[in-house]
Short mmCIF file of C-alpha atoms in Angstrom, two decimals:
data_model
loop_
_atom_site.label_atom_id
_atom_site.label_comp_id
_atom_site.label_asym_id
_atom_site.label_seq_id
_atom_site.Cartn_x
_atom_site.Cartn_y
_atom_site.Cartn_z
CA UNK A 265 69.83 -29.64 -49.38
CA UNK A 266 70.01 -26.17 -51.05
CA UNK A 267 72.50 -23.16 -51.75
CA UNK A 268 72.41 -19.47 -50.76
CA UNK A 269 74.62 -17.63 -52.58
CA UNK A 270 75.36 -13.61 -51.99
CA UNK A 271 77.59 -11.59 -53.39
CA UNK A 272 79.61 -8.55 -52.35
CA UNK A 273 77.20 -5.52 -53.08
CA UNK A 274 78.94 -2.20 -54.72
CA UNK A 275 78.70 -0.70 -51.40
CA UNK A 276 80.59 -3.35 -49.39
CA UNK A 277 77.42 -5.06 -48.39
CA UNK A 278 75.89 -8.09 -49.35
CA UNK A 279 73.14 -8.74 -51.69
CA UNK A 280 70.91 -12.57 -52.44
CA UNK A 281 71.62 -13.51 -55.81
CA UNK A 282 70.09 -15.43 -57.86
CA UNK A 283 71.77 -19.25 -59.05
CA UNK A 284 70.77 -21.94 -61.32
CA UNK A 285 72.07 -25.94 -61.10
CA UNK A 286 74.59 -26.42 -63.66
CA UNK A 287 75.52 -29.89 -62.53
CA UNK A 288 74.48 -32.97 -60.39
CA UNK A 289 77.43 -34.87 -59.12
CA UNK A 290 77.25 -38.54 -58.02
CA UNK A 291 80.06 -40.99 -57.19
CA UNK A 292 81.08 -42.98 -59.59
CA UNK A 293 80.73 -46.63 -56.95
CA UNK A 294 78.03 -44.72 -55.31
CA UNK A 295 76.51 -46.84 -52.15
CA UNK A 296 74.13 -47.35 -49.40
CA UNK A 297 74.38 -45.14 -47.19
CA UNK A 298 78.00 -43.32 -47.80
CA UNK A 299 76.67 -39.94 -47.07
CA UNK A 300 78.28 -38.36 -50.30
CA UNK A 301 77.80 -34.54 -50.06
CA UNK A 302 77.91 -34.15 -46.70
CA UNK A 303 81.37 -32.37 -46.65
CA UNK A 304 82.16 -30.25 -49.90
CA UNK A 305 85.28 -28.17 -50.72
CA UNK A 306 85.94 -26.07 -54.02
CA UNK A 307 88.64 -24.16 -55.35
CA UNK A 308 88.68 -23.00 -59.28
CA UNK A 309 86.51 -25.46 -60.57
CA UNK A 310 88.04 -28.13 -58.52
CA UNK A 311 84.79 -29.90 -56.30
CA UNK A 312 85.98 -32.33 -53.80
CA UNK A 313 84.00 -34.02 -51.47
CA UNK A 314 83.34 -36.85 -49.05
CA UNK A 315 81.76 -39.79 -48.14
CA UNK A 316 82.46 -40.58 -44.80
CA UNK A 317 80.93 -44.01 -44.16
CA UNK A 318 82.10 -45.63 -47.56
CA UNK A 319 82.74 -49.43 -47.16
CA UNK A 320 86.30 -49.52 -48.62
CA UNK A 321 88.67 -52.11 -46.99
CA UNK A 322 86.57 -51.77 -44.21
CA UNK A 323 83.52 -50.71 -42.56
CA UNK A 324 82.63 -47.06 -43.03
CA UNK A 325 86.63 -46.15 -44.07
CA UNK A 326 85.44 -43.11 -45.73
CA UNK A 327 86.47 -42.21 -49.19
CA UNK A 328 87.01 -38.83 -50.94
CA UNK A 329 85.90 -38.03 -54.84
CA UNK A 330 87.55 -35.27 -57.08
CA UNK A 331 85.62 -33.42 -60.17
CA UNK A 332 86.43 -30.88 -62.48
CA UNK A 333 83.08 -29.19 -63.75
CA UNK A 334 80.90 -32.59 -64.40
CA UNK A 335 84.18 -35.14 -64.35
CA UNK A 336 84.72 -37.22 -61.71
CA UNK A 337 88.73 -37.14 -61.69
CA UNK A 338 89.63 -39.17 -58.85
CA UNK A 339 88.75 -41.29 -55.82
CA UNK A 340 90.83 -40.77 -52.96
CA UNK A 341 91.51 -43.93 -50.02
CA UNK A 342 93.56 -43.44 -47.22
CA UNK A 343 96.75 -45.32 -46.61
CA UNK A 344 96.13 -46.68 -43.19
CA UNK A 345 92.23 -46.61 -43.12
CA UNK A 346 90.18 -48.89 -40.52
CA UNK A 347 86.71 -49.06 -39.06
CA UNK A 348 84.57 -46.40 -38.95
CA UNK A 349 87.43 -43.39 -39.32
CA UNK A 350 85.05 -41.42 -41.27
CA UNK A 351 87.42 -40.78 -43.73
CA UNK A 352 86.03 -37.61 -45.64
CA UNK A 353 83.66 -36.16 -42.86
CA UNK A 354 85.88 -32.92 -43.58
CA UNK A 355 87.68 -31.79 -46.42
CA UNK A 356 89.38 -29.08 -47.53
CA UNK A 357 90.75 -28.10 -51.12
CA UNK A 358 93.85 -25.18 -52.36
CA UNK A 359 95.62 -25.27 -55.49
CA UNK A 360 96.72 -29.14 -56.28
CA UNK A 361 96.28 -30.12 -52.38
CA UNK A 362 93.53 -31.69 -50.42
CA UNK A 363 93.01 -31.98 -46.62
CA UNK A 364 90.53 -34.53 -45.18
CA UNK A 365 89.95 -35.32 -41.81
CA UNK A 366 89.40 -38.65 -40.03
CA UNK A 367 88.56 -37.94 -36.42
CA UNK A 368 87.39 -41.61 -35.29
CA UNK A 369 91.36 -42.38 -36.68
CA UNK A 370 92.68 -44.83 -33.81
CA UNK A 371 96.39 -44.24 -34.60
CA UNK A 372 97.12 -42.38 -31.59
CA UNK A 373 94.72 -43.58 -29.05
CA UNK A 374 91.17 -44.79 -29.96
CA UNK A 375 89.04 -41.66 -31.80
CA UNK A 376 92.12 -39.55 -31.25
CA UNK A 377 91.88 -38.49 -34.77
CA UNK A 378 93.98 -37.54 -37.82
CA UNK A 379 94.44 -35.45 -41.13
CA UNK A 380 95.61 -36.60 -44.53
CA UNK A 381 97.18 -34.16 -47.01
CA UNK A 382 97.43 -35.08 -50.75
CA UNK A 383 99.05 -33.37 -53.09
CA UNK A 384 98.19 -34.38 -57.05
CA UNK A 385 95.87 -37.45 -55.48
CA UNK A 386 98.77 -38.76 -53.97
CA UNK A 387 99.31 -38.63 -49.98
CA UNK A 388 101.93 -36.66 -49.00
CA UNK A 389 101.55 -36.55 -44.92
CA UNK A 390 99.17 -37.65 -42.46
CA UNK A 391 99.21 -35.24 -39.14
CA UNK A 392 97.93 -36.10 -35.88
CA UNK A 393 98.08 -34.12 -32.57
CA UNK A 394 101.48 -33.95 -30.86
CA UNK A 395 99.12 -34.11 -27.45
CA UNK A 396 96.74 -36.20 -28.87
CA UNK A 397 94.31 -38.27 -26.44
CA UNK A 398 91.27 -40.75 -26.71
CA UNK A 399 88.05 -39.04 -27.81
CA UNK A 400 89.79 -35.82 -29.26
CA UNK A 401 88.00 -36.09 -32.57
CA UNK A 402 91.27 -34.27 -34.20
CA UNK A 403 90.11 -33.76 -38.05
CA UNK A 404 86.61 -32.95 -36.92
CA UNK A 405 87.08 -29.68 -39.25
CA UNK A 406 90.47 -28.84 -41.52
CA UNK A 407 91.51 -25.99 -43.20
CA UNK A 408 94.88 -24.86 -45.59
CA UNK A 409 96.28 -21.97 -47.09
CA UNK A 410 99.31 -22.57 -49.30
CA UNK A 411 101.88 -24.76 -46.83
CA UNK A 412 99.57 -24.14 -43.65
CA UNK A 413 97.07 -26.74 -42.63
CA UNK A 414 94.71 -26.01 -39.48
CA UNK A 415 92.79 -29.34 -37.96
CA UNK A 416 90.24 -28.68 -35.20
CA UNK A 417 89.83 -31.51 -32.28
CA UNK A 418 86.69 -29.74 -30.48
CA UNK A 419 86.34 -32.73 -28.13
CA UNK A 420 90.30 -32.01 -27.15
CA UNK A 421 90.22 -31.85 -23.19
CA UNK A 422 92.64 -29.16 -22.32
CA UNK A 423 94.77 -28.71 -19.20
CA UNK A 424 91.89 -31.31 -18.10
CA UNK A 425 88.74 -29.34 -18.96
CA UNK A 426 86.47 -31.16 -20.57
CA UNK A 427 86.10 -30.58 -24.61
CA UNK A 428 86.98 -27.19 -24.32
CA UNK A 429 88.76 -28.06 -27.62
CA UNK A 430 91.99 -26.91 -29.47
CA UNK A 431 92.96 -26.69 -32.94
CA UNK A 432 96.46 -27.41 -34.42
CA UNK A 433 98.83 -25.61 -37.09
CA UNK A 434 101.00 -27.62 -38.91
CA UNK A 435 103.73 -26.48 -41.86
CA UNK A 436 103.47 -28.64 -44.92
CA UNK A 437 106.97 -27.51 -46.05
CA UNK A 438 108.67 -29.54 -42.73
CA UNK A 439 105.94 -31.12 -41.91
CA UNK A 440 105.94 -29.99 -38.78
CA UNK A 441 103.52 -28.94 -35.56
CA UNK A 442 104.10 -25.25 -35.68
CA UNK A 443 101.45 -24.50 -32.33
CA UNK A 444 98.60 -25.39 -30.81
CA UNK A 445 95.38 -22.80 -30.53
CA UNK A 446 93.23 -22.87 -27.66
CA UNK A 447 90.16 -20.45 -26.59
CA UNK A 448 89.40 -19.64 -23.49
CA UNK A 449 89.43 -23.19 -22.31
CA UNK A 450 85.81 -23.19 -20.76
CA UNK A 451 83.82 -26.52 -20.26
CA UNK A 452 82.21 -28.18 -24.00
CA UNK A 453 83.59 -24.56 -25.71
CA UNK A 454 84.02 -27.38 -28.95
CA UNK A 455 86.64 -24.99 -30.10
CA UNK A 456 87.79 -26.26 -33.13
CA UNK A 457 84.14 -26.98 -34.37
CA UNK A 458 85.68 -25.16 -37.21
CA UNK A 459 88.64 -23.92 -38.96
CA UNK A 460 90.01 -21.26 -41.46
CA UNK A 461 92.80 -19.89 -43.03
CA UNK A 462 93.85 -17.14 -44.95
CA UNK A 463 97.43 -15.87 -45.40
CA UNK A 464 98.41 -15.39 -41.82
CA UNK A 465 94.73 -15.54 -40.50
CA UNK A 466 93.64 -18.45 -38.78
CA UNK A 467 90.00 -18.25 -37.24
CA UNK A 468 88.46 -21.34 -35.38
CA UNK A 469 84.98 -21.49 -33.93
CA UNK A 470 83.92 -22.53 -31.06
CA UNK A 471 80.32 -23.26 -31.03
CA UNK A 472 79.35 -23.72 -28.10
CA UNK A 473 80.65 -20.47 -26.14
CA UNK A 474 79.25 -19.27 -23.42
CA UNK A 475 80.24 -15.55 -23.30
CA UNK A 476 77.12 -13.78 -25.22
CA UNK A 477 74.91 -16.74 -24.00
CA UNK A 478 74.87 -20.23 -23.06
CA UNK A 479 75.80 -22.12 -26.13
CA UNK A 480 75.42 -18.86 -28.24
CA UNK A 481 78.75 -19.59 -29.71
CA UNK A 482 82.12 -17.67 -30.69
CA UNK A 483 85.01 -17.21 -33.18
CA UNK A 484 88.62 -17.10 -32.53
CA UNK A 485 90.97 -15.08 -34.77
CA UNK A 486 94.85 -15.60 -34.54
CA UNK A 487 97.43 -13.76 -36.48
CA UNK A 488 100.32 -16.60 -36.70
CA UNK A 489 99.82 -18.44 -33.57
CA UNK A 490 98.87 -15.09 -31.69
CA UNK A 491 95.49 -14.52 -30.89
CA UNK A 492 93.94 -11.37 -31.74
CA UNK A 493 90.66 -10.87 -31.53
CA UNK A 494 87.51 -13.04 -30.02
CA UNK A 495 84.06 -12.35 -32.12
CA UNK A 496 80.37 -13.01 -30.83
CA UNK A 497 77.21 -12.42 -32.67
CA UNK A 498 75.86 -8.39 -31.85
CA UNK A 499 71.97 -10.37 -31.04
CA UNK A 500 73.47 -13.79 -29.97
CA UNK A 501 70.80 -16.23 -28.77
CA UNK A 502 71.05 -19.18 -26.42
CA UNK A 503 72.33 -22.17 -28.72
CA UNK A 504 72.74 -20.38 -32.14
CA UNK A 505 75.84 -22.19 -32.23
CA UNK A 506 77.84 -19.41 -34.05
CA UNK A 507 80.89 -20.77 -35.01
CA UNK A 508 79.99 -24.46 -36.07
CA UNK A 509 80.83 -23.54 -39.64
CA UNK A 510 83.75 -20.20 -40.96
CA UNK A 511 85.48 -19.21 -43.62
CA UNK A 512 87.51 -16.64 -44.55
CA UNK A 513 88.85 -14.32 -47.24
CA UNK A 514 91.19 -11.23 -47.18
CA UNK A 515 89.60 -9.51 -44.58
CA UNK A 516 86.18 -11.16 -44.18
CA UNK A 517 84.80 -13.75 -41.81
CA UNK A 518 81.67 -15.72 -42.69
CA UNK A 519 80.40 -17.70 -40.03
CA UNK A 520 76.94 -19.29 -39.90
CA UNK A 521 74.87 -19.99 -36.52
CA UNK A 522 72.30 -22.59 -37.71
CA UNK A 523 69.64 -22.38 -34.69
CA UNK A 524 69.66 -18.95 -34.43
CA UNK A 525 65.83 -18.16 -34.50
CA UNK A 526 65.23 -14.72 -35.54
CA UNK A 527 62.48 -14.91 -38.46
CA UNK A 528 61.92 -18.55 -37.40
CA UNK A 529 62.87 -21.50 -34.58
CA UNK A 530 66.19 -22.62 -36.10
CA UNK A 531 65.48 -21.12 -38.96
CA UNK A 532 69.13 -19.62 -39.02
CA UNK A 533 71.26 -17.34 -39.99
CA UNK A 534 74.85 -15.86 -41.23
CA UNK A 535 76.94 -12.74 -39.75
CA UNK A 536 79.75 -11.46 -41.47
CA UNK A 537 82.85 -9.83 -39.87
CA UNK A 538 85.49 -7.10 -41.54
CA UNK A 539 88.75 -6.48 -40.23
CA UNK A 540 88.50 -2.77 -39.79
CA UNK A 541 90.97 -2.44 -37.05
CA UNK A 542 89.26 -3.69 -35.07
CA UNK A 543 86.99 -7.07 -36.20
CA UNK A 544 83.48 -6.01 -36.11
CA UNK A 545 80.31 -7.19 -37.72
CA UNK A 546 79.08 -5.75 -40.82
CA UNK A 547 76.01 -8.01 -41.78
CA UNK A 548 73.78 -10.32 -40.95
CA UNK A 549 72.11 -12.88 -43.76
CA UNK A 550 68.87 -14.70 -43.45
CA UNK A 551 67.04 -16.41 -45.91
CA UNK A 552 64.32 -14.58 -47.81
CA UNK A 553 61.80 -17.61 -47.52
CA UNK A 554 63.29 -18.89 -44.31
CA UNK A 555 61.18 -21.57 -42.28
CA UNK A 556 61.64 -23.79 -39.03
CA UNK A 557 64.73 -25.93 -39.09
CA UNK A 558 65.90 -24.53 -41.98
CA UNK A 559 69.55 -24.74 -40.60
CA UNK A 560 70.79 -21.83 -42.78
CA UNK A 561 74.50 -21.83 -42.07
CA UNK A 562 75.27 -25.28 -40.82
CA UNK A 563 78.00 -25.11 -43.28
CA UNK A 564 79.69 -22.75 -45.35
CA UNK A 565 81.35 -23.43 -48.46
CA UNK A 566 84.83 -21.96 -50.48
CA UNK A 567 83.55 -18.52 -52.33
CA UNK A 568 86.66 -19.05 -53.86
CA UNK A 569 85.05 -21.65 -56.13
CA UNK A 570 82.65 -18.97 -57.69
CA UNK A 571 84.93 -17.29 -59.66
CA UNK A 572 84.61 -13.79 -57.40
CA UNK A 573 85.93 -13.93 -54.18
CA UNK A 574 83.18 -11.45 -53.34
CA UNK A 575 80.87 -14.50 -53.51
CA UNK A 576 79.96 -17.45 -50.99
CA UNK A 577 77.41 -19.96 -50.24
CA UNK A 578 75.84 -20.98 -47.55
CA UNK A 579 74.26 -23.89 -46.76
CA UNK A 580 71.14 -25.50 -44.27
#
């Protein structure tokens, strides 16, 4: 694994910077097999992250760790776990609260799905879909922003259309369903292969949109619960899978499309949207040494972390 970080360039653009390893983090029980790393959220210093098949009570519950800097801080268990949730294959970090997702969660119906929120280490709600069905995979991707929390369920078979996907708003201060997102509710869409929030800004990918070519991939954004704008790739390939990772801040969308295959076959790359009435695209990253399979942009972490929200990583 290995970081790309760029950095909002004087001129608006973006510039490659250069970034040196301050820190190795391990778990503190580390075990076969956990998959530690594989999801990562940070926000001002805080680094939280999962391990999705940890053997807790049972069989690949899924467990969450919390650092500050180099200090582990605390381990985080679900309530209610059971086999295989994959507790902590997505997480998702603002101020003193944490999101994870545990889309194999059986509460509803079996791999419905479901999303913890913690607040101070200690769960405060646990959110599944008001619709929720078998296979839905709700808490495949989370997202919050102050008292809203966004959970994708790409596998979510709307109005009967297989995984076309959906994603869900909830408001931590009732803890309430406020709506339910959808795309355009094509066939395998996976909408909700991602999630993002910022203020009133919601943005969900769907990575597997057909419109600029088959599996080429798309983003959602919604203003509230309305949708305002849909966003495709300006030299979308077939299966670049745009969409499968997003994040947002102010008025920028980073979203990476990890087969894209411009400077190599799945070598990768990022695109970057700006909200200048309309959405458009304003750049498009690649690695400087990029190779075949690199994945560049299979996920995309908080820039929020770094200090300058000018500044992201993204990750093969």
């Amino acid at each position: 694994m290995w970081l790309v970080l760029l950095a909002a360039g004087s001129a608006g653009g973006l510039i490659e910077v250069s970034v040196s390893q301050v820190a190795k983090l391990t778990a503190h029980d580390a075990g076969e097999s956990d998959r530690f790393g594989a999801t990562v959220s940070l926000y001002d210093g805080t680094v939280v992250s999962g391990a999705k098949f940890k053997d807790e009570a049972f069989e690949d519950e899924g467990a969450v760790y919390v650092f500050n800097a180099t200090l582990q801080l605390a381990k985080i268990v679900p309530s209610d776990g059971g086999v295989d949730d994959e507790f902590g294959g997505a997480v998702a970090v603002y101020g003193n609260r944490i999101v994870v997702g545990a889309r194999y969660d059986d509460d509803v119906a079996t791999d419905a799905g479901a999303a913890y929120v913690f607040e101070g280490y200690v769960q405060i709600a646990k959110f599944t879909a008001s619709d929720g069905e078998e296979d839905d995979h709700f808490g495949r991707s989370v997202a919050i922003f102050n008292d809203t929390v966004v959970v994708g369920a790409y596998f979510e078979d709307g109005n009967g259309t297989v995984d076309a996907g959906a994603a869900y708003v909830f408001d931590l201060s009732t803890g309430t369903q406020v709506c339910k997102l959808t795309g355009d509710s094509e066939p395998e869409d996976y909408f909700g292969s991602s999630v993002a929030v910022y203020n009133n800004t919601i943005v969900v990918g769907a990575s597997r949109d057909d419109d600029a070519a088959e599996d080429a991939g798309a983003l959602y954004v919604f203003e509230g619960c309305r949708r305002t704008a849909k966003l495709t790739a300006s030299d979308a390939g077939s299966g670049d899978y745009l969409g499968e990772s997003v994040g947002i801040y102010e008025k920028r969308i980073v979203s990476g499309a990890r087969f894209h295959d411009d400077l190599a076959s799945n070598a990768g790359a990022v695109y970057v949207f700006d909200d200048a009435d309309p959405w458009s695209q304003v750049a498009k990253l690649t690695a400087s040494d990029a190779q075949e399979d690199d994945w560049l942009g299979r996920s995309r972490k908080s820039w929020r972390a770094t200090g300058n929200p000018g500044i992201f990583l993204a990750e093969p």
